[in-house]
Structures are given as structure tokens and as C-alpha cells.
Short mmCIF file of the C-alpha atoms (twelve columns), coordinates in Angstrom:
data_MODEL
# 
_entry.id   MODEL 
# 
loop_
_atom_site.group_PDB 
_atom_site.id 
_atom_site.type_symbol 
_atom_site.label_atom_id 
_atom_site.label_alt_id 
_atom_site.label_comp_id 
_atom_site.label_asym_id 
_atom_site.label_seq_id 
_atom_site.Cartn_x 
_atom_site.Cartn_y 
_atom_site.Cartn_z 
_atom_site.pdbx_PDB_model_num 
ATOM 1   C CA . UNK A 1   92.222  39.437  99.910  1 
ATOM 2   C CA . UNK A 2   91.339  39.481  103.606 1 
ATOM 3   C CA . UNK A 3   88.446  37.067  104.480 1 
ATOM 4   C CA . UNK A 4   85.287  38.383  106.147 1 
ATOM 5   C CA . UNK A 5   85.464  38.584  109.917 1 
ATOM 6   C CA . UNK A 6   82.702  40.451  111.796 1 
ATOM 7   C CA . UNK A 7   84.828  41.521  114.764 1 
ATOM 8   C CA . UNK A 8   87.722  42.635  112.578 1 
ATOM 9   C CA . UNK A 9   85.409  44.513  110.208 1 
ATOM 10  C CA . UNK A 10  83.848  46.480  113.084 1 
ATOM 11  C CA . UNK A 11  87.280  47.329  114.520 1 
ATOM 12  C CA . UNK A 12  88.474  48.401  111.074 1 
ATOM 13  C CA . UNK A 13  85.435  50.674  110.663 1 
ATOM 14  C CA . UNK A 14  86.191  52.404  113.973 1 
ATOM 15  C CA . UNK A 15  89.867  52.790  113.075 1 
ATOM 16  C CA . UNK A 16  88.803  54.266  109.758 1 
ATOM 17  C CA . UNK A 17  86.623  56.882  111.483 1 
ATOM 18  C CA . UNK A 18  89.470  57.923  113.803 1 
ATOM 19  C CA . UNK A 19  92.012  58.205  110.980 1 
ATOM 20  C CA . UNK A 20  89.571  60.138  108.770 1 
ATOM 21  C CA . UNK A 21  89.021  62.712  111.540 1 
ATOM 22  C CA . UNK A 22  92.763  63.049  112.169 1 
ATOM 23  C CA . UNK A 23  93.484  63.544  108.479 1 
ATOM 24  C CA . UNK A 24  90.751  66.193  108.189 1 
ATOM 25  C CA . UNK A 25  92.281  68.164  111.069 1 
ATOM 26  C CA . UNK A 26  95.717  67.930  109.442 1 
ATOM 27  C CA . UNK A 27  94.392  69.131  106.074 1 
ATOM 28  C CA . UNK A 28  92.515  72.030  107.687 1 
ATOM 29  C CA . UNK A 29  95.671  73.162  109.498 1 
ATOM 30  C CA . UNK A 30  97.634  73.015  106.236 1 
ATOM 31  C CA . UNK A 31  94.920  75.021  104.454 1 
ATOM 32  C CA . UNK A 32  95.080  77.692  107.154 1 
ATOM 33  C CA . UNK A 33  98.844  78.021  106.677 1 
ATOM 34  C CA . UNK A 34  98.398  78.162  102.892 1 
ATOM 35  C CA . UNK A 35  95.820  80.934  103.179 1 
ATOM 36  C CA . UNK A 36  98.275  82.972  105.237 1 
ATOM 37  C CA . UNK A 37  100.950 82.486  102.537 1 
ATOM 38  C CA . UNK A 38  98.477  83.561  99.836  1 
ATOM 39  C CA . UNK A 39  97.635  86.706  101.800 1 
ATOM 40  C CA . UNK A 40  101.338 87.600  101.872 1 
ATOM 41  C CA . UNK A 41  101.564 87.040  98.111  1 
ATOM 42  C CA . UNK A 42  98.576  89.336  97.523  1 
ATOM 43  C CA . UNK A 43  100.170 91.965  99.740  1 
ATOM 44  C CA . UNK A 44  103.351 91.793  97.639  1 
ATOM 45  C CA . UNK A 45  101.357 91.985  94.386  1 
ATOM 46  C CA . UNK A 46  102.209 88.430  93.218  1 
ATOM 47  C CA . UNK A 47  98.670  87.668  92.073  1 
ATOM 48  C CA . UNK A 48  99.458  84.940  89.508  1 
ATOM 49  C CA . UNK A 49  101.396 82.895  92.077  1 
ATOM 50  C CA . UNK A 50  98.549  83.380  94.546  1 
ATOM 51  C CA . UNK A 51  96.013  82.126  91.959  1 
ATOM 52  C CA . UNK A 52  97.996  78.911  91.420  1 
ATOM 53  C CA . UNK A 53  98.191  78.289  95.166  1 
ATOM 54  C CA . UNK A 54  94.455  78.970  95.542  1 
ATOM 55  C CA . UNK A 55  93.671  76.260  92.967  1 
ATOM 56  C CA . UNK A 56  95.551  73.810  95.187  1 
ATOM 57  C CA . UNK A 57  93.538  74.973  98.230  1 
ATOM 58  C CA . UNK A 58  90.290  74.407  96.321  1 
ATOM 59  C CA . UNK A 59  91.333  70.838  95.436  1 
ATOM 60  C CA . UNK A 60  92.276  70.223  99.073  1 
ATOM 61  C CA . UNK A 61  88.896  71.542  100.244 1 
ATOM 62  C CA . UNK A 62  87.136  69.124  97.889  1 
ATOM 63  C CA . UNK A 63  89.318  66.289  99.209  1 
ATOM 64  C CA . UNK A 64  88.414  67.175  102.810 1 
ATOM 65  C CA . UNK A 65  84.716  67.074  101.838 1 
ATOM 66  C CA . UNK A 66  85.308  63.569  100.423 1 
ATOM 67  C CA . UNK A 67  86.895  62.513  103.725 1 
ATOM 68  C CA . UNK A 68  83.874  63.875  105.592 1 
ATOM 69  C CA . UNK A 69  81.544  61.812  103.389 1 
ATOM 70  C CA . UNK A 70  83.580  58.631  103.913 1 
ATOM 71  C CA . UNK A 71  83.567  59.245  107.680 1 
ATOM 72  C CA . UNK A 72  79.773  59.564  107.513 1 
ATOM 73  C CA . UNK A 73  79.492  56.279  105.602 1 
ATOM 74  C CA . UNK A 74  81.758  54.476  108.090 1 
ATOM 75  C CA . UNK A 75  79.588  55.755  110.954 1 
ATOM 76  C CA . UNK A 76  76.527  54.512  109.046 1 
ATOM 77  C CA . UNK A 77  77.998  51.017  108.636 1 
ATOM 78  C CA . UNK A 78  78.876  50.892  112.352 1 
ATOM 79  C CA . UNK A 79  75.349  51.860  113.412 1 
ATOM 80  C CA . UNK A 80  73.803  49.376  110.934 1 
ATOM 81  C CA . UNK A 81  76.388  46.642  111.347 1 
ATOM 82  C CA . UNK A 82  73.664  44.019  111.798 1 
ATOM 83  C CA . UNK A 83  72.539  44.598  108.199 1 
ATOM 84  C CA . UNK A 84  76.143  44.501  106.975 1 
ATOM 85  C CA . UNK A 85  76.843  41.220  108.795 1 
ATOM 86  C CA . UNK A 86  74.074  39.324  107.000 1 
ATOM 87  C CA . UNK A 87  75.092  36.323  104.867 1 
ATOM 88  C CA . UNK A 88  74.100  37.732  101.472 1 
ATOM 89  C CA . UNK A 89  75.990  38.184  98.202  1 
ATOM 90  C CA . UNK A 90  74.778  41.766  97.864  1 
ATOM 91  C CA . UNK A 91  74.550  44.382  100.624 1 
ATOM 92  C CA . UNK A 92  71.225  45.340  102.172 1 
ATOM 93  C CA . UNK A 93  69.735  48.557  100.711 1 
ATOM 94  C CA . UNK A 94  70.214  50.197  104.120 1 
ATOM 95  C CA . UNK A 95  74.027  49.875  103.860 1 
ATOM 96  C CA . UNK A 96  74.499  49.541  100.095 1 
ATOM 97  C CA . UNK A 97  75.354  53.226  99.532  1 
ATOM 98  C CA . UNK A 98  78.069  53.189  102.194 1 
ATOM 99  C CA . UNK A 99  79.586  49.919  100.942 1 
ATOM 100 C CA . UNK A 100 79.693  51.144  97.336  1 
ATOM 101 C CA . UNK A 101 81.193  54.497  98.358  1 
ATOM 102 C CA . UNK A 102 84.037  52.889  100.327 1 
ATOM 103 C CA . UNK A 103 84.855  50.340  97.606  1 
ATOM 104 C CA . UNK A 104 84.820  53.056  94.929  1 
ATOM 105 C CA . UNK A 105 86.602  55.922  96.735  1 
ATOM 106 C CA . UNK A 106 89.033  54.243  99.149  1 
ATOM 107 C CA . UNK A 107 91.827  53.827  96.530  1 
ATOM 108 C CA . UNK A 108 91.790  57.620  95.980  1 
ATOM 109 C CA . UNK A 109 92.632  58.277  99.646  1 
ATOM 110 C CA . UNK A 110 95.913  57.930  101.539 1 
ATOM 111 C CA . UNK A 111 94.453  55.945  104.453 1 
ATOM 112 C CA . UNK A 112 95.687  52.379  104.894 1 
ATOM 113 C CA . UNK A 113 92.760  51.601  107.210 1 
ATOM 114 C CA . UNK A 114 90.265  52.347  104.424 1 
ATOM 115 C CA . UNK A 115 92.237  50.208  101.970 1 
ATOM 116 C CA . UNK A 116 92.036  47.222  104.362 1 
ATOM 117 C CA . UNK A 117 88.330  47.851  104.972 1 
ATOM 118 C CA . UNK A 118 87.746  47.950  101.216 1 
ATOM 119 C CA . UNK A 119 89.465  44.566  100.802 1 
ATOM 120 C CA . UNK A 120 87.254  43.093  103.546 1 
ATOM 121 C CA . UNK A 121 84.078  44.350  101.872 1 
ATOM 122 C CA . UNK A 122 85.171  43.164  98.418  1 
ATOM 123 C CA . UNK A 123 85.913  39.706  99.813  1 
ATOM 124 C CA . UNK A 124 82.487  39.533  101.483 1 
ATOM 125 C CA . UNK A 125 80.391  40.579  98.472  1 
ATOM 126 C CA . UNK A 126 82.438  38.918  95.723  1 
ATOM 127 C CA . UNK A 127 84.325  39.790  92.570  1 
ATOM 128 C CA . UNK A 128 81.351  40.541  90.301  1 
ATOM 129 C CA . UNK A 129 79.782  43.002  92.730  1 
ATOM 130 C CA . UNK A 130 83.141  44.717  93.323  1 
ATOM 131 C CA . UNK A 131 83.818  45.142  89.596  1 
ATOM 132 C CA . UNK A 132 80.325  46.572  89.071  1 
ATOM 133 C CA . UNK A 133 80.953  49.115  91.851  1 
ATOM 134 C CA . UNK A 134 84.377  50.078  90.489  1 
ATOM 135 C CA . UNK A 135 82.797  50.730  87.089  1 
ATOM 136 C CA . UNK A 136 79.832  52.484  88.777  1 
ATOM 137 C CA . UNK A 137 77.283  50.428  86.848  1 
ATOM 138 C CA . UNK A 138 73.699  51.699  87.051  1 
ATOM 139 C CA . UNK A 139 74.954  54.660  89.108  1 
ATOM 140 C CA . UNK A 140 75.357  52.543  92.251  1 
ATOM 141 C CA . UNK A 141 77.853  55.047  93.705  1 
ATOM 142 C CA . UNK A 142 76.366  58.233  95.141  1 
ATOM 143 C CA . UNK A 143 76.713  61.302  92.936  1 
ATOM 144 C CA . UNK A 144 78.055  63.225  95.939  1 
ATOM 145 C CA . UNK A 145 81.082  60.912  95.978  1 
ATOM 146 C CA . UNK A 146 81.687  60.887  92.216  1 
ATOM 147 C CA . UNK A 147 81.566  64.692  92.088  1 
ATOM 148 C CA . UNK A 148 84.280  64.930  94.758  1 
ATOM 149 C CA . UNK A 149 86.481  62.580  92.715  1 
ATOM 150 C CA . UNK A 150 86.009  64.508  89.466  1 
ATOM 151 C CA . UNK A 151 89.297  66.320  88.816  1 
ATOM 152 C CA . UNK A 152 88.845  69.593  86.947  1 
ATOM 153 C CA . UNK A 153 90.384  73.055  86.900  1 
ATOM 154 C CA . UNK A 154 88.463  75.496  89.157  1 
ATOM 155 C CA . UNK A 155 86.674  78.330  87.382  1 
ATOM 156 C CA . UNK A 156 88.254  81.781  87.470  1 
ATOM 157 C CA . UNK A 157 85.170  83.107  89.312  1 
ATOM 158 C CA . UNK A 158 85.694  80.583  92.120  1 
ATOM 159 C CA . UNK A 159 89.412  81.398  92.310  1 
ATOM 160 C CA . UNK A 160 88.583  85.116  92.513  1 
ATOM 161 C CA . UNK A 161 86.041  84.372  95.262  1 
ATOM 162 C CA . UNK A 162 88.666  82.532  97.322  1 
ATOM 163 C CA . UNK A 163 91.206  85.318  96.804  1 
ATOM 164 C CA . UNK A 164 88.651  87.964  97.787  1 
ATOM 165 C CA . UNK A 165 87.720  86.131  100.993 1 
ATOM 166 C CA . UNK A 166 91.384  85.617  101.925 1 
ATOM 167 C CA . UNK A 167 92.141  89.293  101.256 1 
ATOM 168 C CA . UNK A 168 89.172  90.405  103.381 1 
ATOM 169 C CA . UNK A 169 90.117  87.994  106.171 1 
ATOM 170 C CA . UNK A 170 93.651  89.403  106.397 1 
ATOM 171 C CA . UNK A 171 92.673  93.044  105.814 1 
ATOM 172 C CA . UNK A 172 94.377  93.402  102.421 1 
ATOM 173 C CA . UNK A 173 92.985  95.848  99.870  1 
ATOM 174 C CA . UNK A 174 92.554  93.622  96.810  1 
ATOM 175 C CA . UNK A 175 89.709  93.038  94.369  1 
ATOM 176 C CA . UNK A 176 89.518  90.861  91.243  1 
ATOM 177 C CA . UNK A 177 90.068  92.651  87.912  1 
ATOM 178 C CA . UNK A 178 87.232  93.199  85.460  1 
ATOM 179 C CA . UNK A 179 87.033  91.015  82.312  1 
ATOM 180 C CA . UNK A 180 89.164  92.115  79.343  1 
ATOM 181 C CA . UNK A 181 86.099  92.750  77.138  1 
ATOM 182 C CA . UNK A 182 84.690  95.237  79.635  1 
ATOM 183 C CA . UNK A 183 88.050  97.008  79.877  1 
ATOM 184 C CA . UNK A 184 88.339  97.336  76.069  1 
ATOM 185 C CA . UNK A 185 84.804  98.755  75.822  1 
ATOM 186 C CA . UNK A 186 85.628  101.255 78.546  1 
ATOM 187 C CA . UNK A 187 88.881  102.328 76.844  1 
ATOM 188 C CA . UNK A 188 87.129  102.778 73.474  1 
ATOM 189 C CA . UNK A 189 84.480  104.905 75.179  1 
ATOM 190 C CA . UNK A 190 81.764  102.986 73.365  1 
ATOM 191 C CA . UNK A 191 78.456  101.791 74.663  1 
ATOM 192 C CA . UNK A 192 76.804  98.425  73.947  1 
ATOM 193 C CA . UNK A 193 75.433  99.740  70.604  1 
ATOM 194 C CA . UNK A 194 78.843  100.839 69.373  1 
ATOM 195 C CA . UNK A 195 78.088  104.543 69.849  1 
ATOM 196 C CA . UNK A 196 79.875  107.036 72.005  1 
ATOM 197 C CA . UNK A 197 78.768  106.826 75.629  1 
ATOM 198 C CA . UNK A 198 78.204  110.150 77.367  1 
ATOM 199 C CA . UNK A 199 80.314  110.623 80.469  1 
ATOM 200 C CA . UNK A 200 78.453  111.163 83.705  1 
ATOM 201 C CA . UNK A 201 78.967  114.471 85.412  1 
ATOM 202 C CA . UNK A 202 80.507  114.652 88.867  1 
ATOM 203 C CA . UNK A 203 77.108  115.369 90.418  1 
ATOM 204 C CA . UNK A 204 75.545  112.293 88.759  1 
ATOM 205 C CA . UNK A 205 78.262  109.882 89.955  1 
ATOM 206 C CA . UNK A 206 77.258  107.857 93.041  1 
ATOM 207 C CA . UNK A 207 79.156  108.406 96.243  1 
ATOM 208 C CA . UNK A 208 82.120  106.041 96.652  1 
ATOM 209 C CA . UNK A 209 82.304  105.225 92.907  1 
ATOM 210 C CA . UNK A 210 85.647  103.921 91.678  1 
ATOM 211 C CA . UNK A 211 87.823  106.081 89.513  1 
ATOM 212 C CA . UNK A 212 88.273  105.339 85.828  1 
ATOM 213 C CA . UNK A 213 91.621  103.574 86.172  1 
ATOM 214 C CA . UNK A 214 90.854  101.373 89.204  1 
ATOM 215 C CA . UNK A 215 89.305  97.899  88.822  1 
ATOM 216 C CA . UNK A 216 85.732  97.512  89.986  1 
ATOM 217 C CA . UNK A 217 85.373  94.855  92.727  1 
ATOM 218 C CA . UNK A 218 82.792  92.088  92.547  1 
ATOM 219 C CA . UNK A 219 79.621  92.270  94.586  1 
ATOM 220 C CA . UNK A 220 80.546  91.417  98.205  1 
ATOM 221 C CA . UNK A 221 77.338  89.415  98.774  1 
ATOM 222 C CA . UNK A 222 77.981  87.251  95.686  1 
ATOM 223 C CA . UNK A 223 81.597  86.642  96.718  1 
ATOM 224 C CA . UNK A 224 80.576  85.604  100.243 1 
ATOM 225 C CA . UNK A 225 77.835  83.288  98.938  1 
ATOM 226 C CA . UNK A 226 80.185  81.591  96.451  1 
ATOM 227 C CA . UNK A 227 82.892  81.210  99.052  1 
ATOM 228 C CA . UNK A 228 80.485  79.774  101.619 1 
ATOM 229 C CA . UNK A 229 79.252  77.223  99.082  1 
ATOM 230 C CA . UNK A 230 82.860  76.187  98.579  1 
ATOM 231 C CA . UNK A 231 83.398  75.762  102.292 1 
ATOM 232 C CA . UNK A 232 84.627  79.114  103.469 1 
ATOM 233 C CA . UNK A 233 82.690  80.635  106.375 1 
ATOM 234 C CA . UNK A 234 82.422  84.409  106.400 1 
ATOM 235 C CA . UNK A 235 81.122  86.658  109.227 1 
ATOM 236 C CA . UNK A 236 77.772  88.387  108.776 1 
ATOM 237 C CA . UNK A 237 77.910  92.156  108.951 1 
ATOM 238 C CA . UNK A 238 75.734  93.710  111.684 1 
ATOM 239 C CA . UNK A 239 72.628  95.528  110.545 1 
ATOM 240 C CA . UNK A 240 72.116  99.177  111.505 1 
ATOM 241 C CA . UNK A 241 68.809  99.650  113.402 1 
ATOM 242 C CA . UNK A 242 66.337  101.915 111.617 1 
ATOM 243 C CA . UNK A 243 64.158  104.273 113.636 1 
ATOM 244 C CA . UNK A 244 60.536  104.606 112.614 1 
ATOM 245 C CA . UNK A 245 58.997  107.979 111.750 1 
ATOM 246 C CA . UNK A 246 56.992  108.200 114.993 1 
ATOM 247 C CA . UNK A 247 60.035  107.770 117.231 1 
ATOM 248 C CA . UNK A 248 61.938  110.326 115.168 1 
ATOM 249 C CA . UNK A 249 59.064  112.849 115.482 1 
ATOM 250 C CA . UNK A 250 58.828  112.333 119.247 1 
ATOM 251 C CA . UNK A 251 62.589  112.833 119.594 1 
ATOM 252 C CA . UNK A 252 62.407  116.081 117.603 1 
ATOM 253 C CA . UNK A 253 59.465  117.298 119.682 1 
ATOM 254 C CA . UNK A 254 61.369  116.486 122.881 1 
ATOM 255 C CA . UNK A 255 64.299  118.570 121.700 1 
ATOM 256 C CA . UNK A 256 62.023  121.507 120.912 1 
ATOM 257 C CA . UNK A 257 60.140  121.532 124.261 1 
ATOM 258 C CA . UNK A 258 62.926  123.130 126.390 1 
ATOM 259 C CA . UNK A 259 63.183  125.981 123.913 1 
ATOM 260 C CA . UNK A 260 59.429  126.643 124.089 1 
ATOM 261 C CA . UNK A 261 59.534  126.606 127.889 1 
ATOM 262 C CA . UNK A 262 62.474  129.030 127.844 1 
ATOM 263 C CA . UNK A 263 60.518  131.454 125.604 1 
ATOM 264 C CA . UNK A 264 57.537  131.475 128.013 1 
ATOM 265 C CA . UNK A 265 59.817  132.141 130.974 1 
ATOM 266 C CA . UNK A 266 61.427  135.085 129.127 1 
ATOM 267 C CA . UNK A 267 57.997  136.625 128.386 1 
ATOM 268 C CA . UNK A 268 56.937  136.316 132.027 1 
ATOM 269 C CA . UNK A 269 60.184  137.958 133.178 1 
ATOM 270 C CA . UNK A 270 59.625  140.892 130.812 1 
ATOM 271 C CA . UNK A 271 56.062  141.383 132.067 1 
ATOM 272 C CA . UNK A 272 57.280  141.328 135.675 1 
ATOM 273 C CA . UNK A 273 59.864  144.036 134.883 1 
ATOM 274 C CA . UNK A 274 57.144  146.186 133.285 1 
ATOM 275 C CA . UNK A 275 54.945  145.867 136.409 1 
ATOM 276 C CA . UNK A 276 57.850  146.968 138.586 1 
ATOM 277 C CA . UNK A 277 58.294  150.126 136.523 1 
ATOM 278 C CA . UNK A 278 54.642  151.052 137.026 1 
# 
């Protein structure tokens, strides 16, 4: 292991910050290209292939969030380097979270600079402390970091949210299908109690309702909220200004005034013609 050296540790922290930023930019550019490929797949109707590719994008987004956290911790250690440089066997509480996060998460990254920094920190604080961090004893590693390192298959709702946002961003008419249970109930014509459900008449159907054979899209607000929580930024739709009742009444009265004036003028002209005849 590399022995502790204050100057080298500070340089390694700064190199780590630079490399973390560069890698984030690279991953974001790759994600943008992948989203364009997924939009083409949706346009061609290859939904299953698009779903597999979206799962990879979700994992990459989580990885980028991990890189952002590690960059934040490196910045924290640089700003509090005086606490880190103390001659103690355990880190000061002010830098402990950052030290534990780097020791625990650095092996899961592809950055050589973080691997070297991890070795420096492990050498400074000793074998016992390093093993305790690697095993996350007493929850010493932040839950934000452990959640980013938890590998699991994304839920179908999250995958549908990503696909919906990509389709909207590229102007493709696509919406996630309804669950199979809802489709079977609709085909059987049964209601929730098992009885026959009366069909709504054409007058009772809301405007813009989907036809019987087309899938019903998810709520746009819920999709946008889920996608934003996963890291996708969506534009906010402009609100239509609503006129109050007073302004509407004044506008209507203003439109009616010229007509009233025209009627009075016509009456006066008729009276003048009658006086001429006399």
C-alpha cells in the first residue's frame, strides 16, 4: 500500500475530482446517444429491444449519480483537509463520511485515481478500520452510497416512464400498454363484481377518450414526476391564462356598445326624414 503523504493525498484528491467530472460528461453523452437509438426502436415498433436498452440507461444513470456523490466527497475532503491530515487512527467526524464512502465505493468505479486515493486512506487509518468500512459495520457508509451500489432490475413502471419520456422528447406516438389483468376484464365485459358492465353511450363518453382497442396511456403528470426523480428533466407546459368574470362582462359590454349607438343614430335619422316630409 502507498504510505500517507499530505501533499500527494491533496494532489490525488484534485485529480480524482477532475477525472470524476470527465467521466460524468462521457457517460451523459453516451446516454444521449442511447436515448436516440431507443427512440428509433420505438418508431420501428421494436418495444422489447427498447425496454432492454432502457434498463441499461437506468443503471448508467444510477452510476452517474454515484460519481456525483464521490465528487462531492472528494471536494469535502479537499476543503477540510486539515481535519483529514490529523495524526489519528480514525478519521474526524467532519470527514469520516467522505473517507468511508471512498474506501467502500472506489473499487466499484473505473477510475485509477480513486483506487490510488483509496489505498492512501486505507494506509493512513489502518487495516482494522478499512475492513470495518468494507463490511459497512454499524452503517458507517452513507445510505445514499449503498443504494447506488445495490444492483437490482428496474421496475416495469420505471422502464415505462423512461420510454414515455424518450418518446415524448422525440415526438413519437407511443404509450405503455395496460396491465394484462385490466385487458382481460375489459375483454370479458365484466365489472369488478363479476357482473356485466353497461357500455357508456356516445354522449356519455368524455371528449378525446381512447377507443376500445387502443391502449390507455399513463397519466402524463405521474410519468414526468417519476422520470424527474430518476434524473430525467422534462419541460413544464405553459398554463393558459384564465379571465375573471368581471373582465369578461366588460368585454361583452364593450362589444355591445357600438350596436346600441348605431340603433340611436338610425332612430334620429328616421325622425329627421319625417320632419322633412312635414
